[in-house]
Amino acid sequence: GGKDYPDSAERFSFFSKGVLEAIKKLNIDVDILHCQDWHTALTPLYLKIHYKDAFPSAKTLFTIHNLGYQGVFSADKFHLLGLPWQYFHMEELEFYGNINLMKAGIIHSDRINTVSPTYAKEILTPEFGHNLDGLLRKYQYKLTGILNGIDYQIWNPAFDNYIAKRYKSYKSKIENKLYLQKKQKLPVDRDLPVFGMVARLAEQKGIDYITEIMEKLLSEPLQIVILGDGDPKYKDILTVWQKRKPEKISFTSGFNEELAHQIYAGSDFFLMPSRFEPCGLGQMISFKYGTIPVVRKVGGLADTVENYNFDTEEGTGFVFEGGAKELLKSVEEALKLFKDREKMERLAAKVMKLDFSWKSSIEKYLKTYEEMMNQ
C-alpha cells in the first residue's frame, strides 16, 4: 500500500490537463478549482502556464489530506509533464534530485488547506513536515485547517443495517456488544470492557504501541477486537497473540465493512494511538455509536477529542501524549471509568450527541471560497 505505479506521473499530469481542457471545451465559466492531494497538484501550475487566457480569473484551492503522500518520481519523468525545464528547480518541482508533484500545488495554488486545524500547524514542523515543512512555512500565509466530517447516513446506529440491533440511546447498545463477543469467539460477558480498533496495520496508526504493551494489556480485565490490514509483521504478531490468548483478543485480517460497523457498535472503547493523524474519522464515528475513543494527541484527534476529567466529568475521551507507556495509562483510566457505570453511561450518552457531520465543514469551505473570490 502507498506505492505509486511507474506511470502515475504521466497519468495524473494527463488527468490534470484533461480537467482543464474539458472545462474549456465545455465552455464552463469556472470560479474556483478545488484540487485534492498530489494527484491534482499540477492543475494550479497548468492553469498559470497553459490556460491563463481561457480562465483569467479562476482561483485554485489545494487540499492536503496526508502530507506523507507527495507524488515523488524520478527526474527522468519530468519531460512527460509538459513543463518548461525552468520548473525543474529546487524552488519549484525539484526535490532531492527527483520531482515532487505536491510542491506544484503548494507553490502555485491561491490557497492551501489541510483536514484539521492542528495538522495545519503540525506540517510546519520537521516532525510532521515530511521534508516539506520549510516550503510550507514559506507559504503558511495561505494555509488553513478545516476539519473533515462524517456521513451520518452511513455511520448512525439508529439505522445501521450491519449491526445486531439498531439503537438511539446508550442503554440499548449492550446487545451489540454481546453479539460482537459471540461472533468473534470471545467469552460473552457484559462486565468485561471491549476495546475495538479498525485501522491500517502501520506504525502511522500506532499499532506498534499496542503490540509493545500487549502482554500488559491482556493481563487486564478486558477484551480486544482488531480489524485491519497492512504490514505483515503486525499481522503475524496479532495472529500469535490471538492463538495464545483466544479468550482475550480477536484479530481479523483484511477489511470487512460489516465487521467494522459491528466493532464501532459493540465496543466500549475505541483505540486510535496514531503517530500522526491528519484528521481521523474513527473517533468521530465511535462518538456516534457511544464508544469512547482512546487517542494520541495529534492532528484531528487533538481537535476532536477532549481528555476526560473524572471530577468535573468534562471531556469526551481519553487523550495521551507520548508512546506505549502513556497509552497503557489511558487504557487504565478507561478501565476505571468502565467500573463506574453511571459516569460511563453519562459520558457515552453525551458523546452520542456530538455533531461531526459535514455541515460545519461545508460552511468553512464556503467561507474560504468567498474569501478567494474577493481576493
PDB file of N, CA and C in Angstrom, residues 168-259:
ATOM      1  N   LYS A 168     -30.747   4.133  19.543  1.00  0.00           N
ATOM      2  CA  LYS A 168     -30.639   5.589  19.615  1.00  0.00           C
ATOM      3  C   LYS A 168     -30.091   6.047  20.958  1.00  0.00           C
ATOM      4  N   SER A 169     -30.121   5.158  21.946  1.00  0.00           N
ATOM      5  CA  SER A 169     -29.612   5.518  23.271  1.00  0.00           C
ATOM      6  C   SER A 169     -28.560   4.510  23.713  1.00  0.00           C
ATOM      7  N   TYR A 170     -27.679   4.944  24.598  1.00  0.00           N
ATOM      8  CA  TYR A 170     -26.579   4.099  25.062  1.00  0.00           C
ATOM      9  C   TYR A 170     -27.088   2.828  25.736  1.00  0.00           C
ATOM     10  N   LYS A 171     -28.201   2.911  26.438  1.00  0.00           N
ATOM     11  CA  LYS A 171     -28.723   1.748  27.168  1.00  0.00           C
ATOM     12  C   LYS A 171     -29.084   0.600  26.228  1.00  0.00           C
ATOM     13  N   SER A 172     -29.385   0.923  24.989  1.00  0.00           N
ATOM     14  CA  SER A 172     -29.773  -0.110  24.014  1.00  0.00           C
ATOM     15  C   SER A 172     -28.574  -0.684  23.256  1.00  0.00           C
ATOM     16  N   LYS A 173     -27.375  -0.226  23.578  1.00  0.00           N
ATOM     17  CA  LYS A 173     -26.159  -0.624  22.859  1.00  0.00           C
ATOM     18  C   LYS A 173     -25.677  -2.026  23.231  1.00  0.00           C
ATOM     19  N   ILE A 174     -26.023  -2.489  24.443  1.00  0.00           N
ATOM     20  CA  ILE A 174     -25.439  -3.700  25.016  1.00  0.00           C
ATOM     21  C   ILE A 174     -25.590  -4.938  24.135  1.00  0.00           C
ATOM     22  N   GLU A 175     -26.718  -5.070  23.438  1.00  0.00           N
ATOM     23  CA  GLU A 175     -26.923  -6.260  22.600  1.00  0.00           C
ATOM     24  C   GLU A 175     -25.871  -6.367  21.501  1.00  0.00           C
ATOM     25  N   ASN A 176     -25.393  -5.232  21.031  1.00  0.00           N
ATOM     26  CA  ASN A 176     -24.348  -5.232  20.003  1.00  0.00           C
ATOM     27  C   ASN A 176     -23.013  -5.709  20.567  1.00  0.00           C
ATOM     28  N   LYS A 177     -22.766  -5.385  21.822  1.00  0.00           N
ATOM     29  CA  LYS A 177     -21.543  -5.860  22.484  1.00  0.00           C
ATOM     30  C   LYS A 177     -21.575  -7.382  22.643  1.00  0.00           C
ATOM     31  N   LEU A 178     -22.685  -7.896  23.144  1.00  0.00           N
ATOM     32  CA  LEU A 178     -22.808  -9.342  23.357  1.00  0.00           C
ATOM     33  C   LEU A 178     -22.725 -10.091  22.027  1.00  0.00           C
ATOM     34  N   TYR A 179     -23.304  -9.501  20.981  1.00  0.00           N
ATOM     35  CA  TYR A 179     -23.242 -10.107  19.646  1.00  0.00           C
ATOM     36  C   TYR A 179     -21.799 -10.135  19.135  1.00  0.00           C
ATOM     37  N   LEU A 180     -21.083  -9.011  19.313  1.00  0.00           N
ATOM     38  CA  LEU A 180     -19.690  -8.928  18.849  1.00  0.00           C
ATOM     39  C   LEU A 180     -18.823  -9.950  19.572  1.00  0.00           C
ATOM     40  N   GLN A 181     -18.981 -10.067  20.871  1.00  0.00           N
ATOM     41  CA  GLN A 181     -18.202 -11.042  21.641  1.00  0.00           C
ATOM     42  C   GLN A 181     -18.446 -12.457  21.117  1.00  0.00           C
ATOM     43  N   LYS A 182     -19.706 -12.775  20.886  1.00  0.00           N
ATOM     44  CA  LYS A 182     -20.049 -14.119  20.406  1.00  0.00           C
ATOM     45  C   LYS A 182     -19.495 -14.360  19.005  1.00  0.00           C
ATOM     46  N   LYS A 183     -19.682 -13.381  18.134  1.00  0.00           N
ATOM     47  CA  LYS A 183     -19.227 -13.521  16.747  1.00  0.00           C
ATOM     48  C   LYS A 183     -17.713 -13.695  16.671  1.00  0.00           C
ATOM     49  N   GLN A 184     -16.987 -12.977  17.521  1.00  0.00           N
ATOM     50  CA  GLN A 184     -15.521 -13.025  17.488  1.00  0.00           C
ATOM     51  C   GLN A 184     -14.950 -14.105  18.405  1.00  0.00           C
ATOM     52  N   LYS A 185     -15.853 -14.987  18.895  1.00  0.00           N
ATOM     53  CA  LYS A 185     -15.457 -16.148  19.710  1.00  0.00           C
ATOM     54  C   LYS A 185     -14.736 -15.749  21.002  1.00  0.00           C
ATOM     55  N   LEU A 186     -15.193 -14.652  21.580  1.00  0.00           N
ATOM     56  CA  LEU A 186     -14.712 -14.217  22.888  1.00  0.00           C
ATOM     57  C   LEU A 186     -15.763 -14.597  23.932  1.00  0.00           C
ATOM     58  N   PRO A 187     -15.355 -14.774  25.192  1.00  0.00           N
ATOM     59  CA  PRO A 187     -16.353 -15.033  26.232  1.00  0.00           C
ATOM     60  C   PRO A 187     -17.407 -13.923  26.254  1.00  0.00           C
ATOM     61  N   VAL A 188     -18.656 -14.309  26.233  1.00  0.00           N
ATOM     62  CA  VAL A 188     -19.744 -13.322  26.235  1.00  0.00           C
ATOM     63  C   VAL A 188     -19.969 -12.864  27.674  1.00  0.00           C
ATOM     64  N   ASP A 189     -19.538 -11.638  27.941  1.00  0.00           N
ATOM     65  CA  ASP A 189     -19.566 -11.118  29.311  1.00  0.00           C
ATOM     66  C   ASP A 189     -19.745  -9.605  29.263  1.00  0.00           C
ATOM     67  N   ARG A 190     -20.905  -9.128  29.657  1.00  0.00           N
ATOM     68  CA  ARG A 190     -21.189  -7.697  29.610  1.00  0.00           C
ATOM     69  C   ARG A 190     -20.296  -6.907  30.566  1.00  0.00           C
ATOM     70  N   ASP A 191     -19.726  -7.580  31.569  1.00  0.00           N
ATOM     71  CA  ASP A 191     -18.906  -6.889  32.566  1.00  0.00           C
ATOM     72  C   ASP A 191     -17.436  -6.765  32.170  1.00  0.00           C
ATOM     73  N   LEU A 192     -17.070  -7.310  31.011  1.00  0.00           N
ATOM     74  CA  LEU A 192     -15.704  -7.140  30.501  1.00  0.00           C
ATOM     75  C   LEU A 192     -15.716  -6.052  29.432  1.00  0.00           C
ATOM     76  N   PRO A 193     -14.953  -4.978  29.608  1.00  0.00           N
ATOM     77  CA  PRO A 193     -14.929  -3.927  28.582  1.00  0.00           C
ATOM     78  C   PRO A 193     -14.250  -4.397  27.301  1.00  0.00           C
ATOM     79  N   VAL A 194     -14.838  -4.024  26.183  1.00  0.00           N
ATOM     80  CA  VAL A 194     -14.279  -4.368  24.870  1.00  0.00           C
ATOM     81  C   VAL A 194     -13.622  -3.125  24.271  1.00  0.00           C
ATOM     82  N   PHE A 195     -12.343  -3.274  23.882  1.00  0.00           N
ATOM     83  CA  PHE A 195     -11.595  -2.213  23.197  1.00  0.00           C
ATOM     84  C   PHE A 195     -11.506  -2.594  21.724  1.00  0.00           C
ATOM     85  N   GLY A 196     -12.075  -1.772  20.870  1.00  0.00           N
ATOM     86  CA  GLY A 196     -12.077  -2.046  19.441  1.00  0.00           C
ATOM     87  C   GLY A 196     -11.043  -1.217  18.697  1.00  0.00           C
ATOM     88  N   MET A 197     -10.624  -1.725  17.541  1.00  0.00           N
ATOM     89  CA  MET A 197      -9.716  -0.974  16.668  1.00  0.00           C
ATOM     90  C   MET A 197      -9.986  -1.387  15.228  1.00  0.00           C
ATOM     91  N   VAL A 198     -10.196  -0.400  14.369  1.00  0.00           N
ATOM     92  CA  VAL A 198     -10.344  -0.623  12.927  1.00  0.00           C
ATOM     93  C   VAL A 198      -9.315   0.278  12.266  1.00  0.00           C
ATOM     94  N   ALA A 199      -8.258  -0.306  11.697  1.00  0.00           N
ATOM     95  CA  ALA A 199      -7.156   0.540  11.217  1.00  0.00           C
ATOM     96  C   ALA A 199      -6.244  -0.207  10.262  1.00  0.00           C
ATOM     97  N   ARG A 200      -5.483   0.578   9.499  1.00  0.00           N
ATOM     98  CA  ARG A 200      -4.349   0.022   8.766  1.00  0.00           C
ATOM     99  C   ARG A 200      -3.311  -0.413   9.787  1.00  0.00           C
ATOM    100  N   LEU A 201      -2.725  -1.575   9.574  1.00  0.00           N
ATOM    101  CA  LEU A 201      -1.685  -2.049  10.485  1.00  0.00           C
ATOM    102  C   LEU A 201      -0.358  -1.431  10.049  1.00  0.00           C
ATOM    103  N   ALA A 202      -0.163  -0.203  10.479  1.00  0.00           N
ATOM    104  CA  ALA A 202       1.031   0.559  10.110  1.00  0.00           C
ATOM    105  C   ALA A 202       1.460   1.378  11.313  1.00  0.00           C
ATOM    106  N   GLU A 203       2.749   1.704  11.357  1.00  0.00           N
ATOM    107  CA  GLU A 203       3.248   2.461  12.508  1.00  0.00           C
ATOM    108  C   GLU A 203       2.622   3.843  12.580  1.00  0.00           C
ATOM    109  N   GLN A 204       2.195   4.390  11.434  1.00  0.00           N
ATOM    110  CA  GLN A 204       1.478   5.671  11.476  1.00  0.00           C
ATOM    111  C   GLN A 204       0.269   5.573  12.407  1.00  0.00           C
ATOM    112  N   LYS A 205      -0.381   4.415  12.410  1.00  0.00           N
ATOM    113  CA  LYS A 205      -1.593   4.225  13.217  1.00  0.00           C
ATOM    114  C   LYS A 205      -1.282   3.794  14.648  1.00  0.00           C
ATOM    115  N   GLY A 206       0.007   3.677  14.986  1.00  0.00           N
ATOM    116  CA  GLY A 206       0.392   3.355  16.358  1.00  0.00           C
ATOM    117  C   GLY A 206       0.173   1.906  16.744  1.00  0.00           C
ATOM    118  N   ILE A 207       0.073   1.019  15.754  1.00  0.00           N
ATOM    119  CA  ILE A 207      -0.148  -0.398  16.075  1.00  0.00           C
ATOM    120  C   ILE A 207       1.028  -0.962  16.874  1.00  0.00           C
ATOM    121  N   ASP A 208       2.222  -0.407  16.649  1.00  0.00           N
ATOM    122  CA  ASP A 208       3.389  -0.887  17.403  1.00  0.00           C
ATOM    123  C   ASP A 208       3.297  -0.517  18.880  1.00  0.00           C
ATOM    124  N   TYR A 209       2.639   0.596  19.194  1.00  0.00           N
ATOM    125  CA  TYR A 209       2.416   0.935  20.607  1.00  0.00           C
ATOM    126  C   TYR A 209       1.578  -0.156  21.273  1.00  0.00           C
ATOM    127  N   ILE A 210       0.582  -0.633  20.542  1.00  0.00           N
ATOM    128  CA  ILE A 210      -0.311  -1.657  21.097  1.00  0.00           C
ATOM    129  C   ILE A 210       0.423  -2.985  21.259  1.00  0.00           C
ATOM    130  N   THR A 211       1.168  -3.401  20.230  1.00  0.00           N
ATOM    131  CA  THR A 211       1.872  -4.688  20.331  1.00  0.00           C
ATOM    132  C   THR A 211       2.965  -4.645  21.400  1.00  0.00           C
ATOM    133  N   GLU A 212       3.554  -3.464  21.599  1.00  0.00           N
ATOM    134  CA  GLU A 212       4.610  -3.317  22.617  1.00  0.00           C
ATOM    135  C   GLU A 212       4.087  -3.599  24.027  1.00  0.00           C
ATOM    136  N   ILE A 213       2.841  -3.218  24.284  1.00  0.00           N
ATOM    137  CA  ILE A 213       2.281  -3.393  25.636  1.00  0.00           C
ATOM    138  C   ILE A 213       1.213  -4.487  25.673  1.00  0.00           C
ATOM    139  N   MET A 214       1.179  -5.335  24.627  1.00  0.00           N
ATOM    140  CA  MET A 214       0.097  -6.322  24.529  1.00  0.00           C
ATOM    141  C   MET A 214       0.037  -7.245  25.741  1.00  0.00           C
ATOM    142  N   GLU A 215       1.199  -7.676  26.219  1.00  0.00           N
ATOM    143  CA  GLU A 215       1.202  -8.592  27.367  1.00  0.00           C
ATOM    144  C   GLU A 215       0.532  -7.947  28.582  1.00  0.00           C
ATOM    145  N   LYS A 216       0.871  -6.682  28.831  1.00  0.00           N
ATOM    146  CA  LYS A 216       0.266  -5.966  29.961  1.00  0.00           C
ATOM    147  C   LYS A 216      -1.221  -5.721  29.716  1.00  0.00           C
ATOM    148  N   LEU A 217      -1.555  -5.352  28.480  1.00  0.00           N
ATOM    149  CA  LEU A 217      -2.965  -5.119  28.150  1.00  0.00           C
ATOM    150  C   LEU A 217      -3.815  -6.356  28.426  1.00  0.00           C
ATOM    151  N   LEU A 218      -3.299  -7.510  27.978  1.00  0.00           N
ATOM    152  CA  LEU A 218      -4.084  -8.738  28.086  1.00  0.00           C
ATOM    153  C   LEU A 218      -4.100  -9.306  29.500  1.00  0.00           C
ATOM    154  N   SER A 219      -3.294  -8.719  30.388  1.00  0.00           N
ATOM    155  CA  SER A 219      -3.364  -9.123  31.799  1.00  0.00           C
ATOM    156  C   SER A 219      -4.455  -8.338  32.531  1.00  0.00           C
ATOM    157  N   GLU A 220      -4.995  -7.322  31.853  1.00  0.00           N
ATOM    158  CA  GLU A 220      -6.064  -6.502  32.437  1.00  0.00           C
ATOM    159  C   GLU A 220      -7.427  -7.168  32.182  1.00  0.00           C
ATOM    160  N   PRO A 221      -8.443  -6.801  32.966  1.00  0.00           N
ATOM    161  CA  PRO A 221      -9.784  -7.358  32.744  1.00  0.00           C
ATOM    162  C   PRO A 221     -10.463  -6.687  31.550  1.00  0.00           C
ATOM    163  N   LEU A 222     -10.091  -7.107  30.344  1.00  0.00           N
ATOM    164  CA  LEU A 222     -10.630  -6.508  29.121  1.00  0.00           C
ATOM    165  C   LEU A 222     -10.543  -7.489  27.969  1.00  0.00           C
ATOM    166  N   GLN A 223     -11.189  -7.135  26.867  1.00  0.00           N
ATOM    167  CA  GLN A 223     -11.075  -7.868  25.611  1.00  0.00           C
ATOM    168  C   GLN A 223     -10.724  -6.876  24.505  1.00  0.00           C
ATOM    169  N   ILE A 224      -9.998  -7.361  23.494  1.00  0.00           N
ATOM    170  CA  ILE A 224      -9.591  -6.507  22.372  1.00  0.00           C
ATOM    171  C   ILE A 224     -10.078  -7.134  21.066  1.00  0.00           C
ATOM    172  N   VAL A 225     -10.704  -6.316  20.224  1.00  0.00           N
ATOM    173  CA  VAL A 225     -11.144  -6.758  18.895  1.00  0.00           C
ATOM    174  C   VAL A 225     -10.497  -5.842  17.863  1.00  0.00           C
ATOM    175  N   ILE A 226      -9.652  -6.418  17.004  1.00  0.00           N
ATOM    176  CA  ILE A 226      -8.928  -5.629  15.997  1.00  0.00           C
ATOM    177  C   ILE A 226      -9.285  -6.116  14.594  1.00  0.00           C
ATOM    178  N   LEU A 227      -9.589  -5.169  13.730  1.00  0.00           N
ATOM    179  CA  LEU A 227      -9.810  -5.432  12.305  1.00  0.00           C
ATOM    180  C   LEU A 227      -8.847  -4.559  11.527  1.00  0.00           C
ATOM    181  N   GLY A 228      -8.028  -5.174  10.662  1.00  0.00           N
ATOM    182  CA  GLY A 228      -7.102  -4.345   9.894  1.00  0.00           C
ATOM    183  C   GLY A 228      -6.230  -5.139   8.954  1.00  0.00           C
ATOM    184  N   ASP A 229      -5.672  -4.416   7.993  1.00  0.00           N
ATOM    185  CA  ASP A 229      -4.752  -4.998   7.024  1.00  0.00           C
ATOM    186  C   ASP A 229      -3.543  -4.087   6.946  1.00  0.00           C
ATOM    187  N   GLY A 230      -2.426  -4.604   6.461  1.00  0.00           N
ATOM    188  CA  GLY A 230      -1.244  -3.759   6.346  1.00  0.00           C
ATOM    189  C   GLY A 230       0.037  -4.548   6.495  1.00  0.00           C
ATOM    190  N   ASP A 231       0.930  -4.045   7.315  1.00  0.00           N
ATOM    191  CA  ASP A 231       2.268  -4.608   7.491  1.00  0.00           C
ATOM    192  C   ASP A 231       2.180  -6.068   7.952  1.00  0.00           C
ATOM    193  N   PRO A 232       2.744  -7.010   7.165  1.00  0.00           N
ATOM    194  CA  PRO A 232       2.693  -8.436   7.535  1.00  0.00           C
ATOM    195  C   PRO A 232       3.286  -8.716   8.917  1.00  0.00           C
ATOM    196  N   LYS A 233       4.271  -7.920   9.320  1.00  0.00           N
ATOM    197  CA  LYS A 233       4.893  -8.109  10.639  1.00  0.00           C
ATOM    198  C   LYS A 233       3.851  -8.006  11.749  1.00  0.00           C
ATOM    199  N   TYR A 234       2.995  -6.990  11.654  1.00  0.00           N
ATOM    200  CA  TYR A 234       1.991  -6.788  12.699  1.00  0.00           C
ATOM    201  C   TYR A 234       0.845  -7.782  12.580  1.00  0.00           C
ATOM    202  N   LYS A 235       0.558  -8.220  11.367  1.00  0.00           N
ATOM    203  CA  LYS A 235      -0.440  -9.280  11.195  1.00  0.00           C
ATOM    204  C   LYS A 235       0.018 -10.548  11.909  1.00  0.00           C
ATOM    205  N   ASP A 236       1.299 -10.868  11.740  1.00  0.00           N
ATOM    206  CA  ASP A 236       1.857 -12.070  12.381  1.00  0.00           C
ATOM    207  C   ASP A 236       1.826 -11.951  13.900  1.00  0.00           C
ATOM    208  N   ILE A 237       2.225 -10.784  14.417  1.00  0.00           N
ATOM    209  CA  ILE A 237       2.246 -10.579  15.875  1.00  0.00           C
ATOM    210  C   ILE A 237       0.839 -10.732  16.451  1.00  0.00           C
ATOM    211  N   LEU A 238      -0.141 -10.113  15.810  1.00  0.00           N
ATOM    212  CA  LEU A 238      -1.519 -10.170  16.310  1.00  0.00           C
ATOM    213  C   LEU A 238      -2.098 -11.579  16.209  1.00  0.00           C
ATOM    214  N   THR A 239      -1.734 -12.291  15.138  1.00  0.00           N
ATOM    215  CA  THR A 239      -2.193 -13.677  14.975  1.00  0.00           C
ATOM    216  C   THR A 239      -1.644 -14.562  16.086  1.00  0.00           C
ATOM    217  N   VAL A 240      -0.373 -14.362  16.424  1.00  0.00           N
ATOM    218  CA  VAL A 240       0.252 -15.135  17.512  1.00  0.00           C
ATOM    219  C   VAL A 240      -0.455 -14.862  18.838  1.00  0.00           C
ATOM    220  N   TRP A 241      -0.727 -13.583  19.101  1.00  0.00           N
ATOM    221  CA  TRP A 241      -1.402 -13.227  20.357  1.00  0.00           C
ATOM    222  C   TRP A 241      -2.801 -13.837  20.421  1.00  0.00           C
ATOM    223  N   GLN A 242      -3.488 -13.859  19.290  1.00  0.00           N
ATOM    224  CA  GLN A 242      -4.831 -14.434  19.273  1.00  0.00           C
ATOM    225  C   GLN A 242      -4.791 -15.927  19.586  1.00  0.00           C
ATOM    226  N   LYS A 243      -3.761 -16.611  19.081  1.00  0.00           N
ATOM    227  CA  LYS A 243      -3.621 -18.052  19.355  1.00  0.00           C
ATOM    228  C   LYS A 243      -3.271 -18.301  20.823  1.00  0.00           C
ATOM    229  N   ARG A 244      -2.461 -17.404  21.386  1.00  0.00           N
ATOM    230  CA  ARG A 244      -2.048 -17.560  22.784  1.00  0.00           C
ATOM    231  C   ARG A 244      -3.167 -17.212  23.758  1.00  0.00           C
ATOM    232  N   LYS A 245      -3.955 -16.184  23.401  1.00  0.00           N
ATOM    233  CA  LYS A 245      -4.990 -15.684  24.322  1.00  0.00           C
ATOM    234  C   LYS A 245      -6.334 -15.523  23.586  1.00  0.00           C
ATOM    235  N   PRO A 246      -6.894 -16.630  23.095  1.00  0.00           N
ATOM    236  CA  PRO A 246      -8.129 -16.517  22.299  1.00  0.00           C
ATOM    237  C   PRO A 246      -9.322 -15.984  23.090  1.00  0.00           C
ATOM    238  N   GLU A 247      -9.226 -16.063  24.413  1.00  0.00           N
ATOM    239  CA  GLU A 247     -10.318 -15.548  25.250  1.00  0.00           C
ATOM    240  C   GLU A 247     -10.188 -14.050  25.505  1.00  0.00           C
ATOM    241  N   LYS A 248      -9.050 -13.461  25.049  1.00  0.00           N
ATOM    242  CA  LYS A 248      -8.774 -12.049  25.336  1.00  0.00           C
ATOM    243  C   LYS A 248      -8.722 -11.163  24.099  1.00  0.00           C
ATOM    244  N   ILE A 249      -8.297 -11.750  22.978  1.00  0.00           N
ATOM    245  CA  ILE A 249      -8.101 -10.923  21.778  1.00  0.00           C
ATOM    246  C   ILE A 249      -8.621 -11.623  20.527  1.00  0.00           C
ATOM    247  N   SER A 250      -9.302 -10.856  19.696  1.00  0.00           N
ATOM    248  CA  SER A 250      -9.755 -11.325  18.389  1.00  0.00           C
ATOM    249  C   SER A 250      -9.125 -10.430  17.329  1.00  0.00           C
ATOM    250  N   PHE A 251      -8.465 -11.048  16.350  1.00  0.00           N
ATOM    251  CA  PHE A 251      -7.869 -10.288  15.245  1.00  0.00           C
ATOM    252  C   PHE A 251      -8.407 -10.808  13.925  1.00  0.00           C
ATOM    253  N   THR A 252      -8.923  -9.911  13.108  1.00  0.00           N
ATOM    254  CA  THR A 252      -9.397 -10.250  11.765  1.00  0.00           C
ATOM    255  C   THR A 252      -8.567  -9.478  10.757  1.00  0.00           C
ATOM    256  N   SER A 253      -7.871 -10.214   9.886  1.00  0.00           N
ATOM    257  CA  SER A 253      -7.014  -9.592   8.873  1.00  0.00           C
ATOM    258  C   SER A 253      -7.846  -9.173   7.668  1.00  0.00           C
ATOM    259  N   GLY A 254      -7.482  -8.029   7.084  1.00  0.00           N
ATOM    260  CA  GLY A 254      -8.199  -7.525   5.917  1.00  0.00           C
ATOM    261  C   GLY A 254      -9.165  -6.435   6.324  1.00  0.00           C
ATOM    262  N   PHE A 255     -10.093  -6.120   5.414  1.00  0.00           N
ATOM    263  CA  PHE A 255     -11.132  -5.156   5.786  1.00  0.00           C
ATOM    264  C   PHE A 255     -12.492  -5.748   5.478  1.00  0.00           C
ATOM    265  N   ASN A 256     -13.415  -5.561   6.402  1.00  0.00           N
ATOM    266  CA  ASN A 256     -14.760  -6.092   6.287  1.00  0.00           C
ATOM    267  C   ASN A 256     -15.724  -5.009   6.757  1.00  0.00           C
ATOM    268  N   GLU A 257     -16.496  -4.475   5.826  1.00  0.00           N
ATOM    269  CA  GLU A 257     -17.390  -3.349   6.132  1.00  0.00           C
ATOM    270  C   GLU A 257     -18.365  -3.682   7.257  1.00  0.00           C
ATOM    271  N   GLU A 258     -18.948  -4.865   7.172  1.00  0.00           N
ATOM    272  CA  GLU A 258     -19.928  -5.280   8.181  1.00  0.00           C
ATOM    273  C   GLU A 258     -19.285  -5.353   9.568  1.00  0.00           C
ATOM    274  N   LEU A 259     -18.128  -6.013   9.657  1.00  0.00           N
ATOM    275  CA  LEU A 259     -17.453  -6.150  10.951  1.00  0.00           C
ATOM    276  C   LEU A 259     -17.007  -4.794  11.489  1.00  0.00           C
TER     277      LEU A 259
END
